[in-house]
Coordinates of C-alpha atoms in Angstrom, one line a residue:
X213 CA 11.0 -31.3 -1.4
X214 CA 10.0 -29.1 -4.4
X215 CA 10.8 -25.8 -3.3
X216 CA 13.2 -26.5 -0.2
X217 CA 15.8 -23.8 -1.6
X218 CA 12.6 -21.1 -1.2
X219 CA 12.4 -22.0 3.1
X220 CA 15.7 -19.9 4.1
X221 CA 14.7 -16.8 2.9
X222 CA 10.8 -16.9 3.7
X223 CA 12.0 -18.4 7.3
X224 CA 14.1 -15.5 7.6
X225 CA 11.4 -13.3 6.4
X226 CA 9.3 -14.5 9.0
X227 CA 11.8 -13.9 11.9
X228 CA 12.7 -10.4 10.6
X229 CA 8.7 -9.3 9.9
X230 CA 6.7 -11.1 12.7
X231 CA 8.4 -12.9 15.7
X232 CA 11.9 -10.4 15.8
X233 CA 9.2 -7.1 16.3
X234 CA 7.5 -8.3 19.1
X235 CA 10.1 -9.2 21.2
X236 CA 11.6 -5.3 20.3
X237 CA 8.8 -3.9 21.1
X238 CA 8.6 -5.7 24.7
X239 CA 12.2 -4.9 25.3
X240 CA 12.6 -2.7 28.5
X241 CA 15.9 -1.3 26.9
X242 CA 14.3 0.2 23.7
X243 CA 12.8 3.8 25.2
X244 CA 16.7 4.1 27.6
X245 CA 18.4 3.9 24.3
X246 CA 16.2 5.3 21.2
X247 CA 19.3 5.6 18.4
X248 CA 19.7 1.9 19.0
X249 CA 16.1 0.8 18.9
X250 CA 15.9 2.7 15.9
X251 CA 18.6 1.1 14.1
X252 CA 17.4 -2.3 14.8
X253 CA 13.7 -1.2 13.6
X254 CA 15.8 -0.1 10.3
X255 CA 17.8 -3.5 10.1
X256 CA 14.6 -5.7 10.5
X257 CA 13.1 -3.8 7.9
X258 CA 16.5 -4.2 5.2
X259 CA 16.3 -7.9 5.9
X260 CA 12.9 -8.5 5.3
X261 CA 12.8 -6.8 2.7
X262 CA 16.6 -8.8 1.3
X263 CA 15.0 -11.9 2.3
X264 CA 11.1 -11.2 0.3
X265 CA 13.4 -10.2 -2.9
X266 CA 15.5 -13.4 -2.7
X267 CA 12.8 -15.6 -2.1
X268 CA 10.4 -14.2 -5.0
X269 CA 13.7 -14.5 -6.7
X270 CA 13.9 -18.7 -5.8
X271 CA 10.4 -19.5 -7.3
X272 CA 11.5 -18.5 -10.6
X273 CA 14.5 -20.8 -10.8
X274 CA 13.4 -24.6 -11.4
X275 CA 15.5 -26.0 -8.3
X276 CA 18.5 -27.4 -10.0
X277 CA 19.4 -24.1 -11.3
X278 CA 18.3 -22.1 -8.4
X279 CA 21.3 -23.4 -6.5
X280 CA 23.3 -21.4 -9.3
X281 CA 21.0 -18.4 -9.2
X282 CA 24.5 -16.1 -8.1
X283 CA 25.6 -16.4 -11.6
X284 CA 22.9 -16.1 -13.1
X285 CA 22.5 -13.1 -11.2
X286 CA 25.7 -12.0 -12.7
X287 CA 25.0 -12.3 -15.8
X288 CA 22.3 -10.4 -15.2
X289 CA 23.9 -7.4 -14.4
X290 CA 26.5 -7.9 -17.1
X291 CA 23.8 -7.6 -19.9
X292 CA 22.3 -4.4 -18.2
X293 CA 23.0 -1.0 -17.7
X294 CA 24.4 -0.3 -21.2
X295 CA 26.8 -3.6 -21.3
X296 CA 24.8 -5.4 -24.0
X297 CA 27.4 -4.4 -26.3
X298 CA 30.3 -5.9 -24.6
X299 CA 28.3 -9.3 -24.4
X300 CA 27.6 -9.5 -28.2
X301 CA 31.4 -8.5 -28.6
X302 CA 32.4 -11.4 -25.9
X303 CA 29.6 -13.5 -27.6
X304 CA 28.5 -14.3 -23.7
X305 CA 25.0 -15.8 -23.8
X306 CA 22.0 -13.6 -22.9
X307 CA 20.3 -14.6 -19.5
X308 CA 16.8 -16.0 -20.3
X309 CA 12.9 -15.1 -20.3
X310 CA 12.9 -16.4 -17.1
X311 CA 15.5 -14.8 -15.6
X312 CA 14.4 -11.6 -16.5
X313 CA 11.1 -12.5 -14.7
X314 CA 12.5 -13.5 -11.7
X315 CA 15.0 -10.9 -11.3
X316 CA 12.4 -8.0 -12.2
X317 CA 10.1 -9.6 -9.5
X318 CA 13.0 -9.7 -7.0
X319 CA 13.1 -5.7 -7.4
X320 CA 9.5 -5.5 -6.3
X321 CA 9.9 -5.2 -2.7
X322 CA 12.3 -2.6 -2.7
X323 CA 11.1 -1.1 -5.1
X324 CA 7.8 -0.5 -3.5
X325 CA 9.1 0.7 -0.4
X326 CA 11.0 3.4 -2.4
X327 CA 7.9 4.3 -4.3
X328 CA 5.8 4.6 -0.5
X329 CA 8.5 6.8 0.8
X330 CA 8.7 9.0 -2.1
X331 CA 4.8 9.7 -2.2
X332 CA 5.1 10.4 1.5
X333 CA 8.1 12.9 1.3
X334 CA 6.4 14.3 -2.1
X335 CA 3.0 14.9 0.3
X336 CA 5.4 16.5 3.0
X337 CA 6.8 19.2 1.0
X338 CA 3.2 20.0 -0.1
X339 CA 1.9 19.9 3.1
X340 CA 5.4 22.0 4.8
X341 CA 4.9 24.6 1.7
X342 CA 1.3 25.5 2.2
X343 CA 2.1 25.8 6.2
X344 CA 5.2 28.2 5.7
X345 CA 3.2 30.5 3.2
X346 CA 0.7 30.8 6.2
X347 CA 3.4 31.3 8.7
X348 CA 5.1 33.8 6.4
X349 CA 1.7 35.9 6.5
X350 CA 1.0 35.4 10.7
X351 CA 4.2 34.8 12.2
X352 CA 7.0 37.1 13.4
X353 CA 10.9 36.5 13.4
X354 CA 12.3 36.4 16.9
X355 CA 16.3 36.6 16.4
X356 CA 16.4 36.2 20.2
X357 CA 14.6 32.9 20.1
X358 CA 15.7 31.8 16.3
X359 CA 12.2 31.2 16.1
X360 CA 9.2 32.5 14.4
X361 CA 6.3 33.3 17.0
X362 CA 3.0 32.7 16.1
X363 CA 0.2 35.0 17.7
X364 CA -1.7 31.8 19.1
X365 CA -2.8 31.5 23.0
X366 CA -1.8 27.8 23.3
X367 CA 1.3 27.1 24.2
X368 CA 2.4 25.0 21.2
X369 CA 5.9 24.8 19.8
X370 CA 6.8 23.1 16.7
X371 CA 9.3 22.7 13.7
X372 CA 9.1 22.9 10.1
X373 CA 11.6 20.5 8.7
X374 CA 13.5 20.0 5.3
X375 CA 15.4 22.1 3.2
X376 CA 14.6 25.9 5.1
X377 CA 13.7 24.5 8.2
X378 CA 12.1 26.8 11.0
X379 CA 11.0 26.8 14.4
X380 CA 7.9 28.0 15.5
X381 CA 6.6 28.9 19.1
X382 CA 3.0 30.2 20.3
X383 CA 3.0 33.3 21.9
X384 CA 0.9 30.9 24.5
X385 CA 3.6 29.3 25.3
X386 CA 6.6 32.6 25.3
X387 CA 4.4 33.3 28.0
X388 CA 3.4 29.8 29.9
X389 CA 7.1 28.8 29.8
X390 CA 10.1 30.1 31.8
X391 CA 13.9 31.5 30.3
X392 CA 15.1 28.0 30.5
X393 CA 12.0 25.8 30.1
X394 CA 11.4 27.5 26.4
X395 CA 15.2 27.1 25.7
X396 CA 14.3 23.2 26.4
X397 CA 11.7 23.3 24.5
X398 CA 13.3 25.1 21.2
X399 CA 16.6 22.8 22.2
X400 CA 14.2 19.8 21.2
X401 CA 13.0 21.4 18.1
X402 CA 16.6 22.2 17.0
X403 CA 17.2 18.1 17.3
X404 CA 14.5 17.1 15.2
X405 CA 16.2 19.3 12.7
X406 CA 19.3 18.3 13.1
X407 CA 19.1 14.2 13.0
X408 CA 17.0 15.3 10.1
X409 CA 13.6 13.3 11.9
X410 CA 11.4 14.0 9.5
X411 CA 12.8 11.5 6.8
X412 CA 12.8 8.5 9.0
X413 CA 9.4 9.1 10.2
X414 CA 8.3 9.2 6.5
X415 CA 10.1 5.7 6.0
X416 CA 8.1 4.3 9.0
X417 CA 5.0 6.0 7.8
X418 CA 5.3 4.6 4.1
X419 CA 6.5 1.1 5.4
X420 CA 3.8 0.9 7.4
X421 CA 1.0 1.9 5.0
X422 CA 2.5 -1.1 2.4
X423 CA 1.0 -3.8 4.7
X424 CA -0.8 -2.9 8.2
X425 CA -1.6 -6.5 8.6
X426 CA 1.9 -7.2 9.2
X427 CA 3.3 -6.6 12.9
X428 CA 6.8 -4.8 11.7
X429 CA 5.0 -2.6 9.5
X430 CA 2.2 -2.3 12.1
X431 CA 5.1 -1.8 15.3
X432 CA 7.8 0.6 13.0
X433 CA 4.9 3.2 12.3
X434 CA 3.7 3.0 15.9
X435 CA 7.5 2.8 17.4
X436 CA 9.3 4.8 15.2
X437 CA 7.6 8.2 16.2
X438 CA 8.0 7.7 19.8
X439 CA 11.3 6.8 19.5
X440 CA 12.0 9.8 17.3
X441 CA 11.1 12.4 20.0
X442 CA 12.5 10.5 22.7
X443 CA 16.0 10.8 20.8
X444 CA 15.4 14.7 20.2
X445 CA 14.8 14.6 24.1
X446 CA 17.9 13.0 25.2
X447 CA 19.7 15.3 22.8
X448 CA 18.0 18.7 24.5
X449 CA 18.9 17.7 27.7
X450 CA 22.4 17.8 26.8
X451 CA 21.9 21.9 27.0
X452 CA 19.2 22.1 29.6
X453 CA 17.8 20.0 33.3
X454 CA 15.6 17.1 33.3
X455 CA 12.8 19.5 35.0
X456 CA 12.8 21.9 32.7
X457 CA 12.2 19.7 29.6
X458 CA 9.7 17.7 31.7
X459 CA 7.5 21.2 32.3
X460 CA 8.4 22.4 29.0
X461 CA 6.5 19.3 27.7
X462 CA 3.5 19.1 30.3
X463 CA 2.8 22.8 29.1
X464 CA 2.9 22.5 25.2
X465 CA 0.9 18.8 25.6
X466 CA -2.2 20.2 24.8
X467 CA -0.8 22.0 21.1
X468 CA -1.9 21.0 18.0
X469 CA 1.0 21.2 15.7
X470 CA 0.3 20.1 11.3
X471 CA 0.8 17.2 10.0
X472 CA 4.0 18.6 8.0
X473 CA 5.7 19.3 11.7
X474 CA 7.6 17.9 14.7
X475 CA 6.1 18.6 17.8
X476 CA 7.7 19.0 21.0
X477 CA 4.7 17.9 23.0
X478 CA 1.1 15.3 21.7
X479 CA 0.0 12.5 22.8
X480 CA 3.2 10.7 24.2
X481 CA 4.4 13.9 26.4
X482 CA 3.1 11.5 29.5
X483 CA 5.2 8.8 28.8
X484 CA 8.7 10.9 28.0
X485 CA 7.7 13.1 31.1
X486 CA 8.0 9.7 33.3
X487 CA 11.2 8.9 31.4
X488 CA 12.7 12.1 31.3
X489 CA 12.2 12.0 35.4
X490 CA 12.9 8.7 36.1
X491 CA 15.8 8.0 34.5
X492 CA 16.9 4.7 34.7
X493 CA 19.8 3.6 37.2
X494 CA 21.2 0.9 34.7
X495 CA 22.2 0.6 31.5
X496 CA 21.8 -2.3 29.6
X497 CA 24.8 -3.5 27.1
X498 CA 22.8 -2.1 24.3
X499 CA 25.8 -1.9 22.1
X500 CA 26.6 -5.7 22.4
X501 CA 22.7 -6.5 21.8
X502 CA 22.9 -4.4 18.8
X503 CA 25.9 -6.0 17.7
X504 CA 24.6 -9.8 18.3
X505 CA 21.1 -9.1 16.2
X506 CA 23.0 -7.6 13.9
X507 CA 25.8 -10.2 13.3
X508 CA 22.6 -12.6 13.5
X509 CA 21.3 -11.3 10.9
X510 CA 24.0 -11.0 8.2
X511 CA 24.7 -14.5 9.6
X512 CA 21.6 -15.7 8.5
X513 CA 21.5 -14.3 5.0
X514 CA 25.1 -15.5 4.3
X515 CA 23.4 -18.9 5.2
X516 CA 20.6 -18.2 2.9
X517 CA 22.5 -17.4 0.2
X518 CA 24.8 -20.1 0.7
X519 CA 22.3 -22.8 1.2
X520 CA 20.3 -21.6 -2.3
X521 CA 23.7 -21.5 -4.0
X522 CA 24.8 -25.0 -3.1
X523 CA 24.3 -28.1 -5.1
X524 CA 20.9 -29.5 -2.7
X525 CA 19.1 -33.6 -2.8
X526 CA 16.7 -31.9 -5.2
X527 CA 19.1 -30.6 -7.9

């Protein structure tokens, strides 16, 4: 078979970026646990992405000497990065045309999915700047709360995150909520800001917009969010009751928060409501699953990169 040494990675490519996802996102355990889910959302992405760079890396490589490609790939970086000089002084030979190609294709994927996330934490700031120089003009500082109140009838509350994050509250909701349902509230806020939310919800959102065809992309922009304000939940209710955070989101549902923000409440208040109330009675061995995919996985590109680097039928 021609290009046998290509099928490990794009197998494992596969796995990570269609069949792996779905099962995740039918998993009963993934809304108990969010941290976890979201780690094995991150993982599937790093090995598809590993796995698309090594097998763009394959087709360049004639077969015989893709089962060497490791030293190639050494030789690579030796003649890089400002070491040219050492390899004309060692009189090491220079890696070839080809070579080049393949390993500037291989940087591709990555590549791109740096590129996405920049743009999307470029278009953040922008967006974040222009709402805190509105805020600045409208809003109040409440020390009391550590929040600034905006003069607004709907209960809404918010946060601004990044490098001078800030709360904001409606005076709708000052008034809607009680002492300790608006400490839940801010309590949730305060989490976003503090697992700094707002970057891995631009990762999802620029993974996602790369390919929407794909079900990880698709799943991790859909998933990701959720998951991201069902881990600021669990945090707040560290400090507060289940009730309280439950009402604190019914109330603030209806608030329309900017796109640069982290809103306590939209469209998937119904869902953490039922969670947050209905907690469940077991807990699954999350930690063991976690570890198992994630030995899997390293498992399976060791065997990759051990199966492309050894001497094949075809070589």
């Amino acid at each position: 078979m021609r290009f046998h040494h290509v099928l490990p990675p794009l197998v494992l490519a596969v796995a990570a970026g269609v069949i792996l996802p779905r099962f995740l996102v039918r998993s009963r355990w993934a809304h108990r646990v969010p941290r976890f889910a979201l780690g094995l959302w991150g993982l599937l992405v790093l090995v598809l992405t590993a796995s698309l760079s090594l097998a763009i890396l394959q087709l360049f490589f004639p077969v015989a000497e893709s089962h060497h490609f490791p030293e190639a790939a050494g030789d690579f970086l030796l003649t890089s990065a400002g070491r040219c000089v050492a390899v004309m002084l060692n009189g090491l030979e220079r890696p070839s045309a080809l070579a080049w190609a393949g390993f500037s294709a291989a940087v591709c994927p990555p590549l791109a999915l740096a590129l996405a996330f920049g743009r999307q934490v470029f278009d953040f700031r922008r967006r974040r700047a222009r709402h805190a120089e509105l805020l600045g003009m409208v809003g109040s500082w409440r020390s009391e709360l550590r929040a600034t109140v905006l003069p607004h009838t709907t209960p809404a509350v918010y946060c601004l995150p990044g490098r001078a994050p800030q709360v904001v509250v409606s005076e709708g909701a000052v008034h809607a909520l009680t002492g300790e349902q608006l400490t839940a509230a801010l309590e949730h806020e305060r989490a976003h800001i503090a697992g700094r939310h707002h970057l891995l919800a631009a990762a999802a959102s620029a993974f996602g917009a790369l390919s929407r065809r794909l079900p990880l992309a698709r799943l991790v922009r859909d998933e990701v969010p959720l998951l991201l304000e069902m881990a600021a939940d669990d945090r707040a209710l560290r400090r507060c009751s289940r009730q309280a955070l439950a009402v604190a989101l019914y109330v603030v549902a209806a608030g329309q928060a900017p796109r640069a923000a982290l809103a306590a409440g939209g469209s998937s208040a119904l869902l953490r409501m039922r969670r947050i109330l209905q907690p469940p009675t077991e807990r699954p061995t999350v930690l063991g699953v976690t570890l198992l995919a994630l030995a899997l996985a390293v498992g399976l590109l060791i065997l990759a990169a051990v199966y492309c680097s050894a001497p094949g039928p075809c070589s």
